[in-house]
Structure formats: C-alpha cells, structure tokens
Short mmCIF file of N, CA and C in Angstrom, two decimals:
data_model
loop_
_atom_site.label_atom_id
_atom_site.label_comp_id
_atom_site.label_asym_id
_atom_site.label_seq_id
_atom_site.Cartn_x
_atom_site.Cartn_y
_atom_site.Cartn_z
N UNK N 1 8.71 -26.17 -9.38
CA UNK N 1 8.82 -25.08 -8.44
C UNK N 1 10.29 -24.70 -8.32
N UNK N 2 10.55 -23.39 -8.43
CA UNK N 2 11.94 -22.96 -8.31
C UNK N 2 12.30 -22.70 -6.84
N UNK N 3 13.58 -22.51 -6.59
CA UNK N 3 14.06 -22.35 -5.21
C UNK N 3 13.51 -21.08 -4.57
N UNK N 4 13.42 -20.00 -5.33
CA UNK N 4 12.88 -18.75 -4.79
C UNK N 4 11.45 -18.91 -4.30
N UNK N 5 10.63 -19.58 -5.09
CA UNK N 5 9.24 -19.81 -4.69
C UNK N 5 9.19 -20.72 -3.47
N UNK N 6 10.03 -21.73 -3.44
CA UNK N 6 10.10 -22.62 -2.29
C UNK N 6 10.43 -21.84 -1.01
N UNK N 7 11.42 -20.94 -1.09
CA UNK N 7 11.80 -20.14 0.08
C UNK N 7 10.66 -19.24 0.54
N UNK N 8 9.93 -18.67 -0.41
CA UNK N 8 8.79 -17.82 -0.06
C UNK N 8 7.71 -18.61 0.66
N UNK N 9 7.39 -19.79 0.14
CA UNK N 9 6.38 -20.64 0.77
C UNK N 9 6.87 -21.10 2.15
N UNK N 10 8.15 -21.40 2.26
CA UNK N 10 8.72 -21.79 3.55
C UNK N 10 8.60 -20.65 4.56
N UNK N 11 8.79 -19.42 4.11
CA UNK N 11 8.64 -18.27 5.00
C UNK N 11 7.23 -18.15 5.53
N UNK N 12 6.25 -18.33 4.64
CA UNK N 12 4.85 -18.28 5.07
C UNK N 12 4.56 -19.40 6.07
N UNK N 13 5.08 -20.58 5.78
CA UNK N 13 4.86 -21.73 6.67
C UNK N 13 5.49 -21.49 8.04
N UNK N 14 6.67 -20.91 8.06
CA UNK N 14 7.34 -20.65 9.34
C UNK N 14 6.59 -19.59 10.14
N UNK N 15 6.07 -18.56 9.48
CA UNK N 15 5.29 -17.55 10.19
C UNK N 15 4.09 -18.18 10.88
N UNK N 16 3.38 -19.03 10.15
CA UNK N 16 2.19 -19.68 10.71
C UNK N 16 2.58 -20.69 11.79
N UNK N 17 3.58 -21.51 11.49
CA UNK N 17 3.93 -22.60 12.41
C UNK N 17 4.52 -22.10 13.73
N UNK N 18 5.47 -21.17 13.67
CA UNK N 18 6.10 -20.72 14.91
C UNK N 18 5.15 -19.90 15.77
N UNK N 19 4.42 -18.98 15.16
CA UNK N 19 3.49 -18.19 15.96
C UNK N 19 2.36 -19.06 16.49
N UNK N 20 1.92 -20.02 15.70
CA UNK N 20 0.89 -20.95 16.16
C UNK N 20 1.38 -21.84 17.28
N UNK N 21 2.62 -22.28 17.19
CA UNK N 21 3.21 -23.10 18.26
C UNK N 21 3.30 -22.31 19.56
N UNK N 22 3.74 -21.06 19.45
CA UNK N 22 3.80 -20.21 20.64
C UNK N 22 2.44 -20.00 21.25
N UNK N 23 1.43 -19.78 20.40
CA UNK N 23 0.08 -19.59 20.90
C UNK N 23 -0.45 -20.83 21.60
N UNK N 24 -0.21 -21.98 21.01
CA UNK N 24 -0.68 -23.23 21.62
C UNK N 24 -0.02 -23.43 22.99
N UNK N 25 1.27 -23.18 23.07
CA UNK N 25 1.99 -23.33 24.34
C UNK N 25 1.49 -22.30 25.35
N UNK N 26 1.34 -21.05 24.92
CA UNK N 26 0.88 -19.99 25.82
C UNK N 26 -0.52 -20.24 26.35
N UNK N 27 -1.42 -20.63 25.46
CA UNK N 27 -2.78 -20.94 25.88
C UNK N 27 -2.77 -22.13 26.84
N UNK N 28 -1.95 -23.11 26.56
CA UNK N 28 -1.86 -24.27 27.45
C UNK N 28 -1.42 -23.90 28.85
N UNK N 29 -0.46 -22.99 28.95
CA UNK N 29 0.02 -22.55 30.26
C UNK N 29 -1.09 -21.86 31.05
N UNK N 30 -1.81 -20.95 30.39
CA UNK N 30 -2.87 -20.22 31.08
C UNK N 30 -4.04 -21.14 31.40
N UNK N 31 -4.41 -21.98 30.46
CA UNK N 31 -5.55 -22.87 30.66
C UNK N 31 -5.29 -23.84 31.81
N UNK N 32 -4.06 -24.28 31.96
CA UNK N 32 -3.71 -25.16 33.08
C UNK N 32 -3.92 -24.44 34.41
N UNK N 33 -3.44 -23.20 34.48
CA UNK N 33 -3.62 -22.43 35.71
C UNK N 33 -5.10 -22.14 35.96
N UNK N 34 -5.83 -21.80 34.90
CA UNK N 34 -7.26 -21.48 35.05
C UNK N 34 -8.05 -22.71 35.47
N UNK N 35 -7.72 -23.85 34.92
CA UNK N 35 -8.43 -25.08 35.29
C UNK N 35 -8.24 -25.40 36.76
N UNK N 36 -7.03 -25.23 37.24
CA UNK N 36 -6.77 -25.46 38.66
C UNK N 36 -7.53 -24.47 39.53
N UNK N 37 -7.54 -23.21 39.12
CA UNK N 37 -8.25 -22.19 39.91
C UNK N 37 -9.75 -22.42 39.88
N UNK N 38 -10.28 -22.87 38.75
CA UNK N 38 -11.73 -23.10 38.66
C UNK N 38 -12.17 -24.33 39.44
N UNK N 39 -11.24 -25.20 39.78
CA UNK N 39 -11.62 -26.35 40.61
C UNK N 39 -12.07 -25.87 42.00
N UNK N 40 -11.58 -24.69 42.40
CA UNK N 40 -12.00 -24.11 43.68
C UNK N 40 -13.19 -23.18 43.52
N UNK N 41 -13.28 -22.49 42.38
CA UNK N 41 -14.39 -21.55 42.15
C UNK N 41 -14.75 -21.51 40.66
N UNK N 42 -15.67 -22.40 40.22
CA UNK N 42 -16.03 -22.48 38.80
C UNK N 42 -16.68 -21.20 38.25
N UNK N 43 -17.17 -20.34 39.11
CA UNK N 43 -17.83 -19.11 38.67
C UNK N 43 -16.85 -18.11 38.06
N UNK N 44 -15.58 -18.32 38.24
CA UNK N 44 -14.57 -17.39 37.71
C UNK N 44 -14.20 -17.68 36.25
N UNK N 45 -14.89 -18.61 35.63
CA UNK N 45 -14.60 -18.95 34.23
C UNK N 45 -14.63 -17.71 33.34
N UNK N 46 -15.65 -16.88 33.50
CA UNK N 46 -15.79 -15.67 32.69
C UNK N 46 -14.62 -14.71 32.84
N UNK N 47 -14.05 -14.65 34.02
CA UNK N 47 -12.90 -13.78 34.24
C UNK N 47 -11.62 -14.37 33.64
N UNK N 48 -11.54 -15.68 33.63
CA UNK N 48 -10.32 -16.34 33.16
C UNK N 48 -10.25 -16.47 31.64
N UNK N 49 -11.39 -16.55 30.98
CA UNK N 49 -11.39 -16.90 29.55
C UNK N 49 -10.62 -15.88 28.71
N UNK N 50 -10.70 -14.61 29.06
CA UNK N 50 -9.97 -13.60 28.29
C UNK N 50 -8.46 -13.79 28.44
N UNK N 51 -8.03 -14.08 29.65
CA UNK N 51 -6.60 -14.33 29.87
C UNK N 51 -6.14 -15.59 29.15
N UNK N 52 -7.01 -16.60 29.09
CA UNK N 52 -6.67 -17.84 28.39
C UNK N 52 -6.55 -17.59 26.89
N UNK N 53 -7.44 -16.77 26.35
CA UNK N 53 -7.46 -16.53 24.90
C UNK N 53 -6.36 -15.58 24.43
N UNK N 54 -5.88 -14.73 25.30
CA UNK N 54 -4.95 -13.67 24.90
C UNK N 54 -3.70 -14.19 24.16
N UNK N 55 -3.04 -15.25 24.59
CA UNK N 55 -1.86 -15.72 23.84
C UNK N 55 -2.20 -16.29 22.46
N UNK N 56 -3.46 -16.47 22.16
CA UNK N 56 -3.86 -16.98 20.85
C UNK N 56 -3.75 -15.96 19.74
N UNK N 57 -3.65 -14.71 20.09
CA UNK N 57 -3.60 -13.68 19.05
C UNK N 57 -2.34 -13.77 18.20
N UNK N 58 -1.24 -14.22 18.79
CA UNK N 58 -0.01 -14.35 18.01
C UNK N 58 -0.17 -15.36 16.89
N UNK N 59 -0.91 -16.42 17.13
CA UNK N 59 -1.20 -17.39 16.08
C UNK N 59 -1.99 -16.76 14.95
N UNK N 60 -2.92 -15.87 15.32
CA UNK N 60 -3.70 -15.16 14.30
C UNK N 60 -2.78 -14.25 13.49
N UNK N 61 -1.87 -13.54 14.16
CA UNK N 61 -0.95 -12.66 13.45
C UNK N 61 -0.09 -13.44 12.46
N UNK N 62 0.40 -14.58 12.87
CA UNK N 62 1.20 -15.42 11.97
C UNK N 62 0.39 -15.92 10.80
N UNK N 63 -0.87 -16.28 11.05
CA UNK N 63 -1.75 -16.72 9.98
C UNK N 63 -1.98 -15.59 8.98
N UNK N 64 -2.22 -14.39 9.48
CA UNK N 64 -2.43 -13.23 8.60
C UNK N 64 -1.20 -13.01 7.72
N UNK N 65 -0.01 -13.09 8.32
CA UNK N 65 1.21 -12.87 7.54
C UNK N 65 1.42 -13.98 6.53
N UNK N 66 1.13 -15.21 6.91
CA UNK N 66 1.22 -16.33 5.97
C UNK N 66 0.27 -16.14 4.80
N UNK N 67 -0.95 -15.69 5.11
CA UNK N 67 -1.95 -15.43 4.07
C UNK N 67 -1.48 -14.32 3.14
N UNK N 68 -0.99 -13.22 3.72
CA UNK N 68 -0.50 -12.11 2.89
C UNK N 68 0.66 -12.56 2.00
N UNK N 69 1.49 -13.43 2.51
CA UNK N 69 2.63 -13.92 1.74
C UNK N 69 2.18 -14.74 0.55
N UNK N 70 1.29 -15.71 0.77
CA UNK N 70 0.87 -16.54 -0.36
C UNK N 70 0.03 -15.75 -1.35
N UNK N 71 -0.62 -14.69 -0.87
CA UNK N 71 -1.33 -13.80 -1.79
C UNK N 71 -0.33 -13.02 -2.64
N UNK N 72 0.74 -12.53 -2.00
CA UNK N 72 1.75 -11.73 -2.70
C UNK N 72 2.45 -12.52 -3.80
N UNK N 73 2.68 -13.81 -3.57
CA UNK N 73 3.40 -14.61 -4.56
C UNK N 73 2.45 -15.28 -5.56
N UNK N 74 1.16 -14.99 -5.44
CA UNK N 74 0.20 -15.43 -6.44
C UNK N 74 -0.38 -16.81 -6.26
N UNK N 75 -0.25 -17.40 -5.10
CA UNK N 75 -0.80 -18.74 -4.90
C UNK N 75 -2.31 -18.73 -4.67
N UNK N 76 -2.89 -17.57 -4.45
CA UNK N 76 -4.34 -17.47 -4.23
C UNK N 76 -5.02 -16.88 -5.46
N UNK N 77 -5.21 -17.70 -6.44
CA UNK N 77 -5.98 -17.30 -7.61
C UNK N 77 -5.29 -16.35 -8.56
N UNK N 78 -4.07 -16.02 -8.31
CA UNK N 78 -3.35 -15.13 -9.21
C UNK N 78 -2.34 -15.90 -10.03
N UNK N 79 -1.54 -15.16 -10.72
CA UNK N 79 -0.44 -15.76 -11.47
C UNK N 79 0.72 -15.97 -10.51
N UNK N 80 1.19 -17.20 -10.38
CA UNK N 80 2.30 -17.49 -9.47
C UNK N 80 3.55 -16.79 -9.97
N UNK N 81 4.16 -16.03 -9.08
CA UNK N 81 5.36 -15.26 -9.42
C UNK N 81 6.57 -16.19 -9.38
N UNK N 82 7.38 -16.13 -10.42
CA UNK N 82 8.63 -16.89 -10.43
C UNK N 82 9.69 -16.03 -9.77
N UNK N 83 10.13 -16.44 -8.62
CA UNK N 83 11.06 -15.65 -7.82
C UNK N 83 12.49 -16.15 -7.99
N UNK N 84 13.41 -15.20 -7.97
CA UNK N 84 14.82 -15.59 -7.91
C UNK N 84 15.12 -16.07 -6.49
N UNK N 85 16.27 -16.64 -6.30
CA UNK N 85 16.65 -17.08 -4.95
C UNK N 85 16.68 -15.88 -4.00
N UNK N 86 17.18 -14.75 -4.47
CA UNK N 86 17.27 -13.56 -3.61
C UNK N 86 15.90 -13.03 -3.26
N UNK N 87 14.98 -13.03 -4.21
CA UNK N 87 13.61 -12.60 -3.92
C UNK N 87 12.94 -13.56 -2.94
N UNK N 88 13.18 -14.85 -3.13
CA UNK N 88 12.65 -15.84 -2.20
C UNK N 88 13.17 -15.64 -0.79
N UNK N 89 14.46 -15.32 -0.69
CA UNK N 89 15.04 -15.03 0.62
C UNK N 89 14.43 -13.78 1.24
N UNK N 90 14.16 -12.76 0.42
CA UNK N 90 13.50 -11.56 0.93
C UNK N 90 12.15 -11.90 1.54
N UNK N 91 11.38 -12.70 0.82
CA UNK N 91 10.05 -13.09 1.32
C UNK N 91 10.19 -13.96 2.57
N UNK N 92 11.15 -14.86 2.56
CA UNK N 92 11.39 -15.71 3.72
C UNK N 92 11.69 -14.85 4.95
N UNK N 93 12.65 -13.93 4.81
CA UNK N 93 13.04 -13.09 5.94
C UNK N 93 11.96 -12.08 6.32
N UNK N 94 11.10 -11.74 5.40
CA UNK N 94 9.97 -10.86 5.69
C UNK N 94 9.08 -11.48 6.76
N UNK N 95 8.98 -12.79 6.78
CA UNK N 95 8.11 -13.50 7.72
C UNK N 95 8.76 -13.75 9.08
N UNK N 96 10.05 -13.61 9.18
CA UNK N 96 10.72 -13.93 10.44
C UNK N 96 10.34 -13.04 11.62
N UNK N 97 10.12 -11.72 11.45
CA UNK N 97 9.76 -10.93 12.63
C UNK N 97 8.51 -11.44 13.35
N UNK N 98 7.44 -11.73 12.62
CA UNK N 98 6.25 -12.22 13.30
C UNK N 98 6.42 -13.66 13.74
N UNK N 99 7.19 -14.44 13.01
CA UNK N 99 7.40 -15.84 13.41
C UNK N 99 8.12 -15.90 14.76
N UNK N 100 9.20 -15.15 14.89
CA UNK N 100 10.00 -15.20 16.12
C UNK N 100 9.31 -14.45 17.25
N UNK N 101 8.82 -13.24 16.97
CA UNK N 101 8.12 -12.48 18.01
C UNK N 101 6.86 -13.22 18.45
N UNK N 102 6.16 -13.82 17.51
CA UNK N 102 4.95 -14.57 17.85
C UNK N 102 5.23 -15.77 18.72
N UNK N 103 6.28 -16.51 18.39
CA UNK N 103 6.64 -17.69 19.17
C UNK N 103 6.95 -17.32 20.62
N UNK N 104 7.90 -16.42 20.80
CA UNK N 104 8.36 -16.13 22.16
C UNK N 104 7.38 -15.27 22.95
N UNK N 105 6.73 -14.31 22.32
CA UNK N 105 5.81 -13.47 23.08
C UNK N 105 4.58 -14.26 23.53
N UNK N 106 4.11 -15.19 22.73
CA UNK N 106 2.94 -15.99 23.14
C UNK N 106 3.27 -16.87 24.33
N UNK N 107 4.45 -17.47 24.34
CA UNK N 107 4.84 -18.31 25.48
C UNK N 107 4.97 -17.46 26.74
N UNK N 108 5.64 -16.33 26.62
CA UNK N 108 5.82 -15.48 27.80
C UNK N 108 4.50 -14.82 28.21
N UNK N 109 3.67 -14.51 27.25
CA UNK N 109 2.36 -13.98 27.59
C UNK N 109 1.54 -15.02 28.34
N UNK N 110 1.68 -16.27 27.96
CA UNK N 110 1.00 -17.34 28.69
C UNK N 110 1.45 -17.41 30.14
N UNK N 111 2.74 -17.23 30.37
CA UNK N 111 3.25 -17.23 31.74
C UNK N 111 2.71 -16.04 32.53
N UNK N 112 2.70 -14.87 31.89
CA UNK N 112 2.19 -13.68 32.56
C UNK N 112 0.69 -13.83 32.86
N UNK N 113 -0.05 -14.34 31.90
CA UNK N 113 -1.49 -14.52 32.10
C UNK N 113 -1.79 -15.61 33.13
N UNK N 114 -0.94 -16.63 33.21
CA UNK N 114 -1.10 -17.64 34.26
C UNK N 114 -0.92 -16.99 35.63
N UNK N 115 0.04 -16.08 35.72
CA UNK N 115 0.19 -15.31 36.95
C UNK N 115 -1.03 -14.46 37.22
N UNK N 116 -1.63 -13.92 36.16
CA UNK N 116 -2.87 -13.16 36.30
C UNK N 116 -4.01 -14.00 36.83
N UNK N 117 -4.08 -15.25 36.40
CA UNK N 117 -5.09 -16.17 36.92
C UNK N 117 -4.90 -16.35 38.42
N UNK N 118 -3.66 -16.51 38.84
CA UNK N 118 -3.38 -16.65 40.27
C UNK N 118 -3.77 -15.39 41.03
N UNK N 119 -3.50 -14.22 40.44
CA UNK N 119 -3.87 -12.96 41.07
C UNK N 119 -5.38 -12.86 41.24
N UNK N 120 -6.13 -13.15 40.18
CA UNK N 120 -7.59 -13.05 40.22
C UNK N 120 -8.17 -14.08 41.19
N UNK N 121 -7.54 -15.22 41.29
CA UNK N 121 -8.02 -16.25 42.23
C UNK N 121 -8.00 -15.74 43.66
N UNK N 122 -6.99 -14.93 43.96
CA UNK N 122 -6.85 -14.43 45.33
C UNK N 122 -7.52 -13.07 45.53
N UNK N 123 -7.52 -12.25 44.48
CA UNK N 123 -8.09 -10.90 44.57
C UNK N 123 -8.93 -10.66 43.32
N UNK N 124 -10.19 -11.01 43.41
CA UNK N 124 -11.07 -11.02 42.24
C UNK N 124 -11.18 -9.67 41.54
N UNK N 125 -11.02 -8.60 42.27
CA UNK N 125 -11.17 -7.27 41.69
C UNK N 125 -9.97 -6.79 40.90
N UNK N 126 -8.96 -7.58 40.75
CA UNK N 126 -7.72 -7.17 40.08
C UNK N 126 -7.63 -7.65 38.63
N UNK N 127 -8.78 -7.89 38.01
CA UNK N 127 -8.81 -8.37 36.62
C UNK N 127 -8.11 -7.38 35.68
N UNK N 128 -8.36 -6.11 35.87
CA UNK N 128 -7.77 -5.10 35.01
C UNK N 128 -6.25 -5.12 35.04
N UNK N 129 -5.68 -5.26 36.22
CA UNK N 129 -4.22 -5.29 36.34
C UNK N 129 -3.66 -6.54 35.66
N UNK N 130 -4.32 -7.66 35.87
CA UNK N 130 -3.86 -8.91 35.24
C UNK N 130 -3.90 -8.80 33.72
N UNK N 131 -4.95 -8.19 33.20
CA UNK N 131 -5.10 -8.05 31.75
C UNK N 131 -4.06 -7.09 31.18
N UNK N 132 -3.82 -5.98 31.86
CA UNK N 132 -2.84 -5.01 31.38
C UNK N 132 -1.45 -5.64 31.30
N UNK N 133 -1.09 -6.44 32.28
CA UNK N 133 0.23 -7.08 32.24
C UNK N 133 0.34 -8.03 31.05
N UNK N 134 -0.73 -8.75 30.74
CA UNK N 134 -0.72 -9.63 29.57
C UNK N 134 -0.63 -8.85 28.27
N UNK N 135 -1.32 -7.72 28.21
CA UNK N 135 -1.33 -6.91 26.99
C UNK N 135 0.05 -6.28 26.75
N UNK N 136 0.78 -5.99 27.80
CA UNK N 136 2.13 -5.43 27.62
C UNK N 136 3.02 -6.37 26.83
N UNK N 137 2.88 -7.66 27.05
CA UNK N 137 3.67 -8.64 26.29
C UNK N 137 3.17 -8.68 24.84
N UNK N 138 1.88 -8.51 24.65
CA UNK N 138 1.26 -8.52 23.32
C UNK N 138 1.89 -7.47 22.40
N UNK N 139 2.28 -6.36 22.98
CA UNK N 139 2.83 -5.25 22.22
C UNK N 139 3.98 -5.69 21.32
N UNK N 140 4.81 -6.59 21.80
CA UNK N 140 5.97 -7.01 21.02
C UNK N 140 5.60 -7.93 19.87
N UNK N 141 4.52 -8.67 20.02
CA UNK N 141 4.02 -9.45 18.88
C UNK N 141 3.47 -8.51 17.82
N UNK N 142 2.80 -7.45 18.26
CA UNK N 142 2.27 -6.47 17.31
C UNK N 142 3.42 -5.79 16.56
N UNK N 143 4.50 -5.49 17.25
CA UNK N 143 5.66 -4.90 16.57
C UNK N 143 6.22 -5.85 15.52
N UNK N 144 6.33 -7.12 15.85
CA UNK N 144 6.79 -8.12 14.88
C UNK N 144 5.89 -8.18 13.66
N UNK N 145 4.58 -8.15 13.90
CA UNK N 145 3.63 -8.16 12.79
C UNK N 145 3.78 -6.90 11.94
N UNK N 146 3.92 -5.75 12.58
CA UNK N 146 4.06 -4.50 11.82
C UNK N 146 5.31 -4.49 10.96
N UNK N 147 6.41 -4.96 11.48
CA UNK N 147 7.64 -5.02 10.68
C UNK N 147 7.44 -5.91 9.47
N UNK N 148 6.84 -7.08 9.69
CA UNK N 148 6.59 -7.99 8.57
C UNK N 148 5.66 -7.36 7.54
N UNK N 149 4.62 -6.68 8.00
CA UNK N 149 3.67 -6.05 7.07
C UNK N 149 4.33 -4.90 6.32
N UNK N 150 5.14 -4.09 7.00
CA UNK N 150 5.81 -2.99 6.31
C UNK N 150 6.73 -3.50 5.21
N UNK N 151 7.45 -4.57 5.47
CA UNK N 151 8.29 -5.15 4.42
C UNK N 151 7.41 -5.66 3.30
N UNK N 152 6.30 -6.32 3.64
CA UNK N 152 5.36 -6.85 2.65
C UNK N 152 4.83 -5.72 1.75
N UNK N 153 4.51 -4.59 2.36
CA UNK N 153 3.96 -3.46 1.60
C UNK N 153 4.94 -2.92 0.57
N UNK N 154 6.21 -2.90 0.92
CA UNK N 154 7.20 -2.26 0.05
C UNK N 154 8.01 -3.25 -0.78
N UNK N 155 7.68 -4.52 -0.69
CA UNK N 155 8.39 -5.54 -1.46
C UNK N 155 7.84 -5.57 -2.88
N UNK N 156 8.72 -5.45 -3.84
CA UNK N 156 8.29 -5.50 -5.25
C UNK N 156 9.07 -6.58 -5.97
N UNK N 157 8.38 -7.25 -6.86
CA UNK N 157 9.02 -8.28 -7.69
C UNK N 157 9.01 -7.78 -9.12
#
C-alpha cells in the first residue's frame, strides 16, 4: 500500500470515526435526559425518541462519506487506484468537513435536544419548538456533508 492510498483510507476512517463519536456522545446526552424525564412520566417515550435519535444522523453522514471515499478509490470491487501523496491528501482533506462538523454538531445537538426533553417534560405541547431547535444545529452537519460530497464529485485521479 502506498502513502497516498493510506491517506485516503485514513480520511474515510476519520469521517466515520469522528462523526460517529459525536453521534454517540450526542445521543448519550439526550438519552440521559430522556431517561430521567421518563422516570416521572413513561408515556412520553414517543415524544422523546425523535429527539434522542436526531444526533445520530451525523454518524450516518460520516458513514456515507466514508463509503463514497472507499468506492472512489476502488476498494469496493473496483480497481484500487494508486494515489500519489498529494492525491491522498486531497482525499483525506475531502473528508474533514463532515468529520469535524459531524463531531461538534452532534455533541451540541445532543445538548440542545436534552434541553428539548426538559421543555417537553414541563410543557408537553412544545414538541415542535424543541424539534426545530435541534434541527437548526443539524443544518451545519448537512453543510459539512455537502462540502465533502462536492469535493468528492469533482475530484479526479
């Protein structure tokens, strides 16, 4: 394996690992708040589950980018591309927008959604407001994914 290919694979791994780590942390934050709130009213599980799941999308975005990366370099049934160091760095940096945006937005989305759990616990009819606040944080993960995909689309070897 040459250094360029190693860098490309490392980029895919970082996209998956960082966004997945952020999602795990974000989901943990919301699930902790939801578990505490459900100890008082277990019937609110249905209202909380969407807020708990929302930070998990960043992990999915990172997985998609990792998959697109290994497909682009030929590790999925194609001819493995021999990359120069510079091409490997291009692929590595292509993955950083979703890796970084996914990590931080999922953690902060978890905090926002945990606040949403507290809101719904006290005012059950405010589910929409809690969800909108969580989705606002999601927007920045989507931007990170779009930047990574746009680079992926126009990257040629």
